[in-house]
PDB file of C-alpha atoms and ligand atoms in Angstrom:
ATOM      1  CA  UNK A   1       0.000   0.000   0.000  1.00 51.00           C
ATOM      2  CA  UNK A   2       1.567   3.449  -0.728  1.00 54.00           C
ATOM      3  CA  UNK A   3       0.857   5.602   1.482  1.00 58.00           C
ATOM      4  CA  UNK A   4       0.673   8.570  -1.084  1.00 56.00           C
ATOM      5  CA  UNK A   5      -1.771  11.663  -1.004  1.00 53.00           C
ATOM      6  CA  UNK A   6      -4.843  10.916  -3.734  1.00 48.00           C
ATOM      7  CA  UNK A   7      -4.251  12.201  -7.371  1.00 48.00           C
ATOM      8  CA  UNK A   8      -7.248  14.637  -7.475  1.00 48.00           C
ATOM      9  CA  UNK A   9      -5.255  16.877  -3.975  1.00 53.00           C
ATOM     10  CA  UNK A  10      -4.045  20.243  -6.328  1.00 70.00           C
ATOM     11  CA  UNK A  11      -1.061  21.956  -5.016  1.00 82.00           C
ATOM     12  CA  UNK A  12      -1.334  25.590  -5.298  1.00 82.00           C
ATOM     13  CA  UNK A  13       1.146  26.544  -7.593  1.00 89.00           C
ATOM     14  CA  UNK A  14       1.175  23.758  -9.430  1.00 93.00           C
ATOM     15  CA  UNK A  15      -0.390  23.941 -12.818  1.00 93.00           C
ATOM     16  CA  UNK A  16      -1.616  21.313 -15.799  1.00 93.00           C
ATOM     17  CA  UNK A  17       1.519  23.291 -17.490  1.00 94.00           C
ATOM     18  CA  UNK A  18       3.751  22.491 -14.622  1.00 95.00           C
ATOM     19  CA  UNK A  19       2.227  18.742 -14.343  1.00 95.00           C
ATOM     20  CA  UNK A  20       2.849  18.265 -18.467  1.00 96.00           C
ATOM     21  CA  UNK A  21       6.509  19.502 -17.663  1.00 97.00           C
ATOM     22  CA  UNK A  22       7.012  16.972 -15.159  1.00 97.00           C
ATOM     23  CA  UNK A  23       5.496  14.131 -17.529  1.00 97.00           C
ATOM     24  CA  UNK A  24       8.009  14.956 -20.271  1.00 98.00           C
ATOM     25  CA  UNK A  25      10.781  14.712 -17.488  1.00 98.00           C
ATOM     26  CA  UNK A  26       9.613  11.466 -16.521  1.00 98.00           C
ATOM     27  CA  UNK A  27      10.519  10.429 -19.972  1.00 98.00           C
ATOM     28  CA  UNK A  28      14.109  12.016 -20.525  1.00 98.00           C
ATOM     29  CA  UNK A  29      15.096  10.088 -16.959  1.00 98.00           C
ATOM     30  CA  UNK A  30      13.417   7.080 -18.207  1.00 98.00           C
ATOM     31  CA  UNK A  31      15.293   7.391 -21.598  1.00 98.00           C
ATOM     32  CA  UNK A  32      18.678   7.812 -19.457  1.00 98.00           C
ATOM     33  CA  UNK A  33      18.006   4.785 -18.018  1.00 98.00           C
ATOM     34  CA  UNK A  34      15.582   5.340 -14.625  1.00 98.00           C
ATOM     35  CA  UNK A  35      13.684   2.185 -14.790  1.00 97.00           C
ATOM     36  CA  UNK A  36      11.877   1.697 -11.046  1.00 98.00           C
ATOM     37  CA  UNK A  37       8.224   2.651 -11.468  1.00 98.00           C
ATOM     38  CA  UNK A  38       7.669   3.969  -8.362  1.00 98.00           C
ATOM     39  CA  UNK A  39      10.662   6.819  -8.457  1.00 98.00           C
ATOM     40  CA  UNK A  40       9.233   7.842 -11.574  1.00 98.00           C
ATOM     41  CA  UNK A  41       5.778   8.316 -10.399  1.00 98.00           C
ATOM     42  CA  UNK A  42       7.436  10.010  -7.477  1.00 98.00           C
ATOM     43  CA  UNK A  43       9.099  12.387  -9.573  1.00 98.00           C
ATOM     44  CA  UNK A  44       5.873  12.647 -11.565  1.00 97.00           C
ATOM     45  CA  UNK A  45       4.368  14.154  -8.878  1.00 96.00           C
ATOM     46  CA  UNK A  46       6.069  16.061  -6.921  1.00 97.00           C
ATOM     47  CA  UNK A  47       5.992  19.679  -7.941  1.00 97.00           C
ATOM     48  CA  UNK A  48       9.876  20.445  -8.135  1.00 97.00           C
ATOM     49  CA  UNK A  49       9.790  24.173  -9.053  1.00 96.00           C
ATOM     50  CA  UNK A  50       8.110  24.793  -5.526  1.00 96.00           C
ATOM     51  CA  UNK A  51      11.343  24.010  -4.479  1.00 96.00           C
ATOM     52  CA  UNK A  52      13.116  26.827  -6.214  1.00 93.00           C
ATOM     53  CA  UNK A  53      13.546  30.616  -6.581  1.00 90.00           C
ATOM     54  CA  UNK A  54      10.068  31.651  -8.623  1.00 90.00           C
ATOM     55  CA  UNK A  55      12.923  33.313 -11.297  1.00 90.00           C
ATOM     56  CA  UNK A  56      13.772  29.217 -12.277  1.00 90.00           C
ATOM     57  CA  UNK A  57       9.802  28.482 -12.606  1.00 91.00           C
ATOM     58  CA  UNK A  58      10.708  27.903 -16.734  1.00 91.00           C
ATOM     59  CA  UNK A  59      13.872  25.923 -15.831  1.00 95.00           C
ATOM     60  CA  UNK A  60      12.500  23.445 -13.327  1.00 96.00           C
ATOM     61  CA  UNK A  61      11.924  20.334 -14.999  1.00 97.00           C
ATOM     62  CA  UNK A  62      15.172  20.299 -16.974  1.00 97.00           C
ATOM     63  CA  UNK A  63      17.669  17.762 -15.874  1.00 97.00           C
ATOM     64  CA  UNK A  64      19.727  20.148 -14.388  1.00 95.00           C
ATOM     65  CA  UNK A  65      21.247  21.066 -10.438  1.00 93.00           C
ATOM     66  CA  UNK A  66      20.367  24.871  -9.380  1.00 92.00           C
ATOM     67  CA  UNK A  67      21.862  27.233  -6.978  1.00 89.00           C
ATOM     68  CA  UNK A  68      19.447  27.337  -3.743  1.00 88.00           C
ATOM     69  CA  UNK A  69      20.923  29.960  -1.599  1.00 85.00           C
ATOM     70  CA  UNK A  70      24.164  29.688   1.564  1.00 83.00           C
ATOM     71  CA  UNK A  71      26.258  28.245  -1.880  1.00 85.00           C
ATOM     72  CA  UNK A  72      24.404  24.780  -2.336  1.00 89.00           C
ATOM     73  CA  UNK A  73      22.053  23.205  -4.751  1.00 90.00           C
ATOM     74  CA  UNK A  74      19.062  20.999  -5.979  1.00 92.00           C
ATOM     75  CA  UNK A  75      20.254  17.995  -7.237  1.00 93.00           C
ATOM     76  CA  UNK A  76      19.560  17.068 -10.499  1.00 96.00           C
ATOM     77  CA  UNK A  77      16.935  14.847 -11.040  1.00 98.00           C
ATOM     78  CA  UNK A  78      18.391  12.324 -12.641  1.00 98.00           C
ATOM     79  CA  UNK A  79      20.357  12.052  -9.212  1.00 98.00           C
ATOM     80  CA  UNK A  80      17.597  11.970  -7.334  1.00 98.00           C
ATOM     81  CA  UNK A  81      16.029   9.281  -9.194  1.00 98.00           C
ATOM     82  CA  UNK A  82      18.871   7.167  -8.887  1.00 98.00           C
ATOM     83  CA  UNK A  83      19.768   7.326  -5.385  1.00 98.00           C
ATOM     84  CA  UNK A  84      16.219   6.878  -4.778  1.00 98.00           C
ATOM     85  CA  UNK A  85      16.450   4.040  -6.795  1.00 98.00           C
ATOM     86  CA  UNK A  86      19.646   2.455  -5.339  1.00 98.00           C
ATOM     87  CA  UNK A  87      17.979   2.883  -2.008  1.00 98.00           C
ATOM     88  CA  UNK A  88      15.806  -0.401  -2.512  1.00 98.00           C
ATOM     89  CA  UNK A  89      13.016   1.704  -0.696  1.00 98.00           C
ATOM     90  CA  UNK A  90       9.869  -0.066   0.445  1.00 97.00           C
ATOM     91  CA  UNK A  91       6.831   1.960   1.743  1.00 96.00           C
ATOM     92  CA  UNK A  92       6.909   2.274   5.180  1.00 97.00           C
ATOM     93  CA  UNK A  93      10.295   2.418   5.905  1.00 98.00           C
ATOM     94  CA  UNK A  94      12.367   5.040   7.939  1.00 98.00           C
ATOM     95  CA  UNK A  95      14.762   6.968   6.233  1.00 98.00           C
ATOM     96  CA  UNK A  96      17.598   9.379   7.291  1.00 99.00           C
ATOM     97  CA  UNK A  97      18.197  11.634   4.896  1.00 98.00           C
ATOM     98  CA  UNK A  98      22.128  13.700   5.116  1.00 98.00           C
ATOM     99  CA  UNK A  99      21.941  17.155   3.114  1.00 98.00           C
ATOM    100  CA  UNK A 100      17.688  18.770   3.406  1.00 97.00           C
ATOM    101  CA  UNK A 101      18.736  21.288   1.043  1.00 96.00           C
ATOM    102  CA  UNK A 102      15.700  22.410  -0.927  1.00 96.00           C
ATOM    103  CA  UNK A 103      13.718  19.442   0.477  1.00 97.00           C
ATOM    104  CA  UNK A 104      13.136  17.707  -3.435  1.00 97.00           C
ATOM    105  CA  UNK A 105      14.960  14.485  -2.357  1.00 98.00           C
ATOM    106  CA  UNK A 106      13.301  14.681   1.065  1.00 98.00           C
ATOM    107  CA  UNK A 107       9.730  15.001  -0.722  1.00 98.00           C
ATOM    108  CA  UNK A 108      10.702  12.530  -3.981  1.00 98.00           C
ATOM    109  CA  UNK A 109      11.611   9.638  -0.618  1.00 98.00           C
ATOM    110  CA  UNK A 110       8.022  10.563   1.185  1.00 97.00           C
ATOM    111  CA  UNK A 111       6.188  10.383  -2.273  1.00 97.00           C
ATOM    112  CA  UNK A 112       7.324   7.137  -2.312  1.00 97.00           C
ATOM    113  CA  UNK A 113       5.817   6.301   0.891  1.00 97.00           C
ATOM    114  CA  UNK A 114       9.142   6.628   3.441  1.00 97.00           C
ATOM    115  CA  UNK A 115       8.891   8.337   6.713  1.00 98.00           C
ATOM    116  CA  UNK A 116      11.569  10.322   5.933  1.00 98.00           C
ATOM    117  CA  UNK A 117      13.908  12.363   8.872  1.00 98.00           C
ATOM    118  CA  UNK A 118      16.483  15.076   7.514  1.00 98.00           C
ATOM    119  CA  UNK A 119      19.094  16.667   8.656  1.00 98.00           C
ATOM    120  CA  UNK A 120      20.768  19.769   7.295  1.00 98.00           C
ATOM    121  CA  UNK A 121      23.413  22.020   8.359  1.00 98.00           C
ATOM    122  CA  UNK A 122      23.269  25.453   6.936  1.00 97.00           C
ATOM    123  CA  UNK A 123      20.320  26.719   9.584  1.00 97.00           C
ATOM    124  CA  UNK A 124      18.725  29.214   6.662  1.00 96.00           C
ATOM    125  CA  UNK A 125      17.974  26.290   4.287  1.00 96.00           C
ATOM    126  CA  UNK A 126      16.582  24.355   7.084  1.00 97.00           C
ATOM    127  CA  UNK A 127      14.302  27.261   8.554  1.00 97.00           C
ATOM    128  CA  UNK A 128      13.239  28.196   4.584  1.00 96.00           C
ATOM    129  CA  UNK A 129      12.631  24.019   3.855  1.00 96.00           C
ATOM    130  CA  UNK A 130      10.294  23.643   6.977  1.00 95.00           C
ATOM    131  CA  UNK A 131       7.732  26.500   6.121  1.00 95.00           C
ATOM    132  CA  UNK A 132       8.079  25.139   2.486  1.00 95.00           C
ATOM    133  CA  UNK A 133       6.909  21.467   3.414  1.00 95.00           C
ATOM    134  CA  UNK A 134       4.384  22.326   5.523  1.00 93.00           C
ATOM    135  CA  UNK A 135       2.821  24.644   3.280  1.00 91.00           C
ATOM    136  CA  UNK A 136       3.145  21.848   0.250  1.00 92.00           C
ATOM    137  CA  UNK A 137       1.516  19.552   3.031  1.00 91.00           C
ATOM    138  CA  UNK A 138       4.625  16.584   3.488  1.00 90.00           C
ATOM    139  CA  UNK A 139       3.886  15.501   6.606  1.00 87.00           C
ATOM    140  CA  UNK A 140       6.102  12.223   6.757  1.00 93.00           C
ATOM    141  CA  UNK A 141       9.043  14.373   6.833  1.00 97.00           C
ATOM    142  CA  UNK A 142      10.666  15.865   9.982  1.00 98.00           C
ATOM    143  CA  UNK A 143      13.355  18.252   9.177  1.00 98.00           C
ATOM    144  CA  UNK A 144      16.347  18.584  11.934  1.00 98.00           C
ATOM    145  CA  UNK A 145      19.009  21.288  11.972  1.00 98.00           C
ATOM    146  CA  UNK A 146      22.453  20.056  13.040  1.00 98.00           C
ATOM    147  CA  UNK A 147      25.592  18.317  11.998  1.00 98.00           C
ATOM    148  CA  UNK A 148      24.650  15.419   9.456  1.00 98.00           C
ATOM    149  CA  UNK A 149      28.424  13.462  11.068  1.00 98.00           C
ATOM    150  CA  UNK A 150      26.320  12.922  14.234  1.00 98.00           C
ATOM    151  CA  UNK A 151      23.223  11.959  12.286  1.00 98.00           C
ATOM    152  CA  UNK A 152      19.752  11.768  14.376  1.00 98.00           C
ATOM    153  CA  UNK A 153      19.842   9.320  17.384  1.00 98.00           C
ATOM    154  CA  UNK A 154      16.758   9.830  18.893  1.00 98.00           C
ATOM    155  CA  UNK A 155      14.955   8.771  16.011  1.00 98.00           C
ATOM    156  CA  UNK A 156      17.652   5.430  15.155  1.00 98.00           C
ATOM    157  CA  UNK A 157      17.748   2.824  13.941  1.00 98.00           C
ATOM    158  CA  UNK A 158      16.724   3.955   9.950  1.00 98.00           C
ATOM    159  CA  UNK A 159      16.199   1.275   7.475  1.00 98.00           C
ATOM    160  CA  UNK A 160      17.743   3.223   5.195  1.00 98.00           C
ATOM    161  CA  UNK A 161      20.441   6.491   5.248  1.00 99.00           C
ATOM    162  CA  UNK A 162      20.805   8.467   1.948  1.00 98.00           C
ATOM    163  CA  UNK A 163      23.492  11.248   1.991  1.00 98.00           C
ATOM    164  CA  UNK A 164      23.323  13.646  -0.776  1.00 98.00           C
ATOM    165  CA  UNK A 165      26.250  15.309   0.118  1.00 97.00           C
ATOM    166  CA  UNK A 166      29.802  14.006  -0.955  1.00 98.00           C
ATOM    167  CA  UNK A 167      31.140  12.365   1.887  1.00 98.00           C
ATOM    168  CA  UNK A 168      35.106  12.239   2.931  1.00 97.00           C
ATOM    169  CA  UNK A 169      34.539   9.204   4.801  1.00 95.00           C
ATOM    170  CA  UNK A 170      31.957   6.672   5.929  1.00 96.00           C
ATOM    171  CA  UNK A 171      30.486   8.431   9.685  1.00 97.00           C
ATOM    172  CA  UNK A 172      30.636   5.976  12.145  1.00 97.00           C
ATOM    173  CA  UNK A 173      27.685   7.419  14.089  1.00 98.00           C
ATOM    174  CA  UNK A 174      25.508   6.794  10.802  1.00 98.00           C
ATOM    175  CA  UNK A 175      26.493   3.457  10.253  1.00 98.00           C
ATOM    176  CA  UNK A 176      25.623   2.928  14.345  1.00 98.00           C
ATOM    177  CA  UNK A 177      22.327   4.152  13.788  1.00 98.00           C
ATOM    178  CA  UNK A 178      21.789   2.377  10.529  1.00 98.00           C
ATOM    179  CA  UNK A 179      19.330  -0.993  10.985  1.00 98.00           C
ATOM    180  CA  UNK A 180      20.774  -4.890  10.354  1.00 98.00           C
ATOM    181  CA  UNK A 181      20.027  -5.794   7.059  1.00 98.00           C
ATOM    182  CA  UNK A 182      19.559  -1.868   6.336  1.00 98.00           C
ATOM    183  CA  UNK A 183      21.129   0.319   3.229  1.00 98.00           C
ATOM    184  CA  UNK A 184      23.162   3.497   3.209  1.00 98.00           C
ATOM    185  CA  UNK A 185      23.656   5.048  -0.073  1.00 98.00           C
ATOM    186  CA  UNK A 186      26.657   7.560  -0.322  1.00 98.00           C
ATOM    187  CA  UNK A 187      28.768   9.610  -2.695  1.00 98.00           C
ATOM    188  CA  UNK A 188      31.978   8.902  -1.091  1.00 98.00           C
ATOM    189  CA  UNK A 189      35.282  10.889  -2.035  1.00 97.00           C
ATOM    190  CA  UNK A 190      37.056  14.192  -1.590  1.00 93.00           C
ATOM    191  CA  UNK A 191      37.892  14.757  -5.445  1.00 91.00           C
ATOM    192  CA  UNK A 192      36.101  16.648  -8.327  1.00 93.00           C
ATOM    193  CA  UNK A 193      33.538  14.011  -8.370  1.00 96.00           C
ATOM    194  CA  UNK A 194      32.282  10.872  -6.076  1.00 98.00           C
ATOM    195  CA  UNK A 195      31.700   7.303  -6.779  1.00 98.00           C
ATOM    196  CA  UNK A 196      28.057   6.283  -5.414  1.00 98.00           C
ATOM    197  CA  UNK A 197      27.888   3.112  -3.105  1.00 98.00           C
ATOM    198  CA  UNK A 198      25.862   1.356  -1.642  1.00 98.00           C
ATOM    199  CA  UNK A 199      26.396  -0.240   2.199  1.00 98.00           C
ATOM    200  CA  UNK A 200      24.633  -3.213   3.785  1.00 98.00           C
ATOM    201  CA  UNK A 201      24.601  -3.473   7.083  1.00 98.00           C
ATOM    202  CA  UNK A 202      24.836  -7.395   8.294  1.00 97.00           C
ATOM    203  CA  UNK A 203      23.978  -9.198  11.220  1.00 94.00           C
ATOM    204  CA  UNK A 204      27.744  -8.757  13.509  1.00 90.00           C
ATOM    205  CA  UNK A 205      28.121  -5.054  12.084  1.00 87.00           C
ATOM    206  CA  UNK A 206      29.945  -6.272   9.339  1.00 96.00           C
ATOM    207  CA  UNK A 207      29.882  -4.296   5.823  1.00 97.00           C
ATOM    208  CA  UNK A 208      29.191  -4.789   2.315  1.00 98.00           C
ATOM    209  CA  UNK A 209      29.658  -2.716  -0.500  1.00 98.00           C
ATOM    210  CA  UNK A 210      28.359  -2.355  -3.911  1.00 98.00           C
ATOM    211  CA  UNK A 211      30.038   0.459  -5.941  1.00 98.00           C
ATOM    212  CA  UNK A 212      27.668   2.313  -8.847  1.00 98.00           C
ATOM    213  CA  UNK A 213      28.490   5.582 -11.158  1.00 98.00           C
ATOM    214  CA  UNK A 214      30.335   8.955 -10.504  1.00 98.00           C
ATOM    215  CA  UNK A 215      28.404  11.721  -9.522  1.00 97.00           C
ATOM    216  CA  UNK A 216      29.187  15.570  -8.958  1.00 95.00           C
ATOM    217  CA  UNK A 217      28.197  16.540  -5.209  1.00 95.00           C
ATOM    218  CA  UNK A 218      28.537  19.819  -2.725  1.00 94.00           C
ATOM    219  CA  UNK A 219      31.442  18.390   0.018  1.00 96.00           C
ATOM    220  CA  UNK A 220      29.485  17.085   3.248  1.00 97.00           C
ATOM    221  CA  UNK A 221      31.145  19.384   5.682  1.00 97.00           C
ATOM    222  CA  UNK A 222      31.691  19.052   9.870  1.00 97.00           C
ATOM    223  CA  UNK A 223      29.576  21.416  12.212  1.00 97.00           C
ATOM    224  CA  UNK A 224      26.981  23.749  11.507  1.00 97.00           C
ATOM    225  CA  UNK A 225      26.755  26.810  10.283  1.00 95.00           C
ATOM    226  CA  UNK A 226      23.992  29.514  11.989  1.00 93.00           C
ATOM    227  CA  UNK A 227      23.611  32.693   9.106  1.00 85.00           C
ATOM    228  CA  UNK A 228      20.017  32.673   8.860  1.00 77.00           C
TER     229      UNK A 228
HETATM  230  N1  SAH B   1      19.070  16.808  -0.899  1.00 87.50           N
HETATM  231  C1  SAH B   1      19.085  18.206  -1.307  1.00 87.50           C
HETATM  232  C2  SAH B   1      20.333  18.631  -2.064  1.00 87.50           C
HETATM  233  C3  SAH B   1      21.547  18.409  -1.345  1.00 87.50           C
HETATM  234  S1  SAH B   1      22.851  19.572  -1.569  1.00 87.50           S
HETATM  235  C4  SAH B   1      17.897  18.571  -2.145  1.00 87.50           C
HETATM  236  O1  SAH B   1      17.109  17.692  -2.472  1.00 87.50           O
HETATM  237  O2  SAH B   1      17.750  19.747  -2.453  1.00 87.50           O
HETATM  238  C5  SAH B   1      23.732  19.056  -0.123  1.00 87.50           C
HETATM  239  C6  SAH B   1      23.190  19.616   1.159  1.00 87.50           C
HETATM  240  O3  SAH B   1      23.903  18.973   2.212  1.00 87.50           O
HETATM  241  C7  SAH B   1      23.448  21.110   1.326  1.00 87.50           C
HETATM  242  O4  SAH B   1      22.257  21.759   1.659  1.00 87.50           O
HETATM  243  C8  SAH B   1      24.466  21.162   2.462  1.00 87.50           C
HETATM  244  O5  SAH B   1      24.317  22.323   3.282  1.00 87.50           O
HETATM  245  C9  SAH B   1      24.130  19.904   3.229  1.00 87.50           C
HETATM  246  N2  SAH B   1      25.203  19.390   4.087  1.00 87.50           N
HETATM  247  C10 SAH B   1      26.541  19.331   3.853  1.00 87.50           C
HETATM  248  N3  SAH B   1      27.181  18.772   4.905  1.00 87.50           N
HETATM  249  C11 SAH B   1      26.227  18.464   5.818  1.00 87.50           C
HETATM  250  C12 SAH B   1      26.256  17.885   7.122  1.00 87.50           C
HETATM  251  N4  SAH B   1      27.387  17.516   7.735  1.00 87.50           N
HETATM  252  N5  SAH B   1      25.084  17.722   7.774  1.00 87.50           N
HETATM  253  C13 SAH B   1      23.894  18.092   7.205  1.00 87.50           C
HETATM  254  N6  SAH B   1      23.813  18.653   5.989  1.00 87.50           N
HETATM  255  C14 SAH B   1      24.958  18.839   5.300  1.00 87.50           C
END
């Protein structure tokens, strides 16, 4: 059962021109090779130029990363359908998400029916994302301000951890608060660009890894940073 909101709920701001938009990106990710039904239908539906400054309302549902404000940016979509799609999400499940930014990936994960929790450390993208979900009416997805390196323990252990920021190393206190059997997707590197992976969790605390493309990321950085 996904838990999703019914077709016929209109977002305002969100227009048959914006909805058309969104259908013709579903097909350019499909084309580059997005294949999981249920990310694309996620995509489908939620309304990504809510997300952005009204002046990139045309631009919105091109494949492309945009600036959001304290230096960082949207992902691209066709990164945020494929972590999404690495993820092995099933409705229901808790996720931790690293990086709020905007929100998008946050909304594309509860779409899909995750209980998502996200943490993000610039305190002006976290103050502007809050009002923004609330007022598009996400309600599976509590937004924390802090250092993503500590994650959230209150709320541990997550089925799944997706960090959309390029990592330096694997944080320990994620991995602690990540579930047996669970999945924590991760661009991982310090360089120009980051190789994706993919880490199961197994029964002893023991690791697995599965490695998957290159990807461009903002750096995943210690501490927190208060300029509202
Ligand atoms: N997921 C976002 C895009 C991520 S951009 C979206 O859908 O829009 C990466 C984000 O990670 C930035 O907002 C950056 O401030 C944040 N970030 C970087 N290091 C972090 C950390 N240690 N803890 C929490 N957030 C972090």
């Amino acid at each position: 059962m996904l838990h999703m909101p019914p077709a016929e709920i209109r977002i305002p701001g969100d227009t048959y021109r914006h909805q058309g938009q969104r259908k013709k990106l579903v097909a350019v990710l499909k084309q580059k090779g997005i294949g999981d039904p249920r990310v694309l239908e996620a995509i489908g539906a939620v309304p990504r130029h809510l997300f952005l400054d009204p002046a990139f309302d045309g631009h919105a549902y091109e494949d492309k990363a945009f600036q959001i404000g304290s230096g960082q940016t949207i992902s691209q979509p066709y990164t945020v359908a494929y972590q999404s799609a690495i993820l092995k999400l099933e409705p229901g499940m808790k996720v931790l998400e690293i990086g709020t930014g905007s929100g998008y990936q946050a909304s594309v994960l509860a779409q899909m029916g995750a209980k998502v929790y996200s943490i993000e450390r610039q305190k002006a993208l976290h103050a502007e994302v809050r009002v923004r979900l609330r007022r598009l009416g996400y309600r599976r997805i509590q937004c924390f301000f802090g250092d993503g390196f500590q994650g959230v323990p209150s709320f541990a252990p997550y089925q799944r951890i997706l960090i959309t920021a390029a990592a330096p190393e694997l944080p320990g206190a994620l991995l602690d608060q990540l579930e047996v059997g669970g999945y924590l997707v991760v661009p991982y590197g310090e360089g120009e660009d980051q190789l994706m992976m993919r880490i199961r969790k197994e029964a002893g605390g023991q690791l697995v890894r599965e490695d998957f493309d290159r990807f461009r990321f903002v750096p995943m950085l210690k501490g927190t940073e208060n300029r509202t």
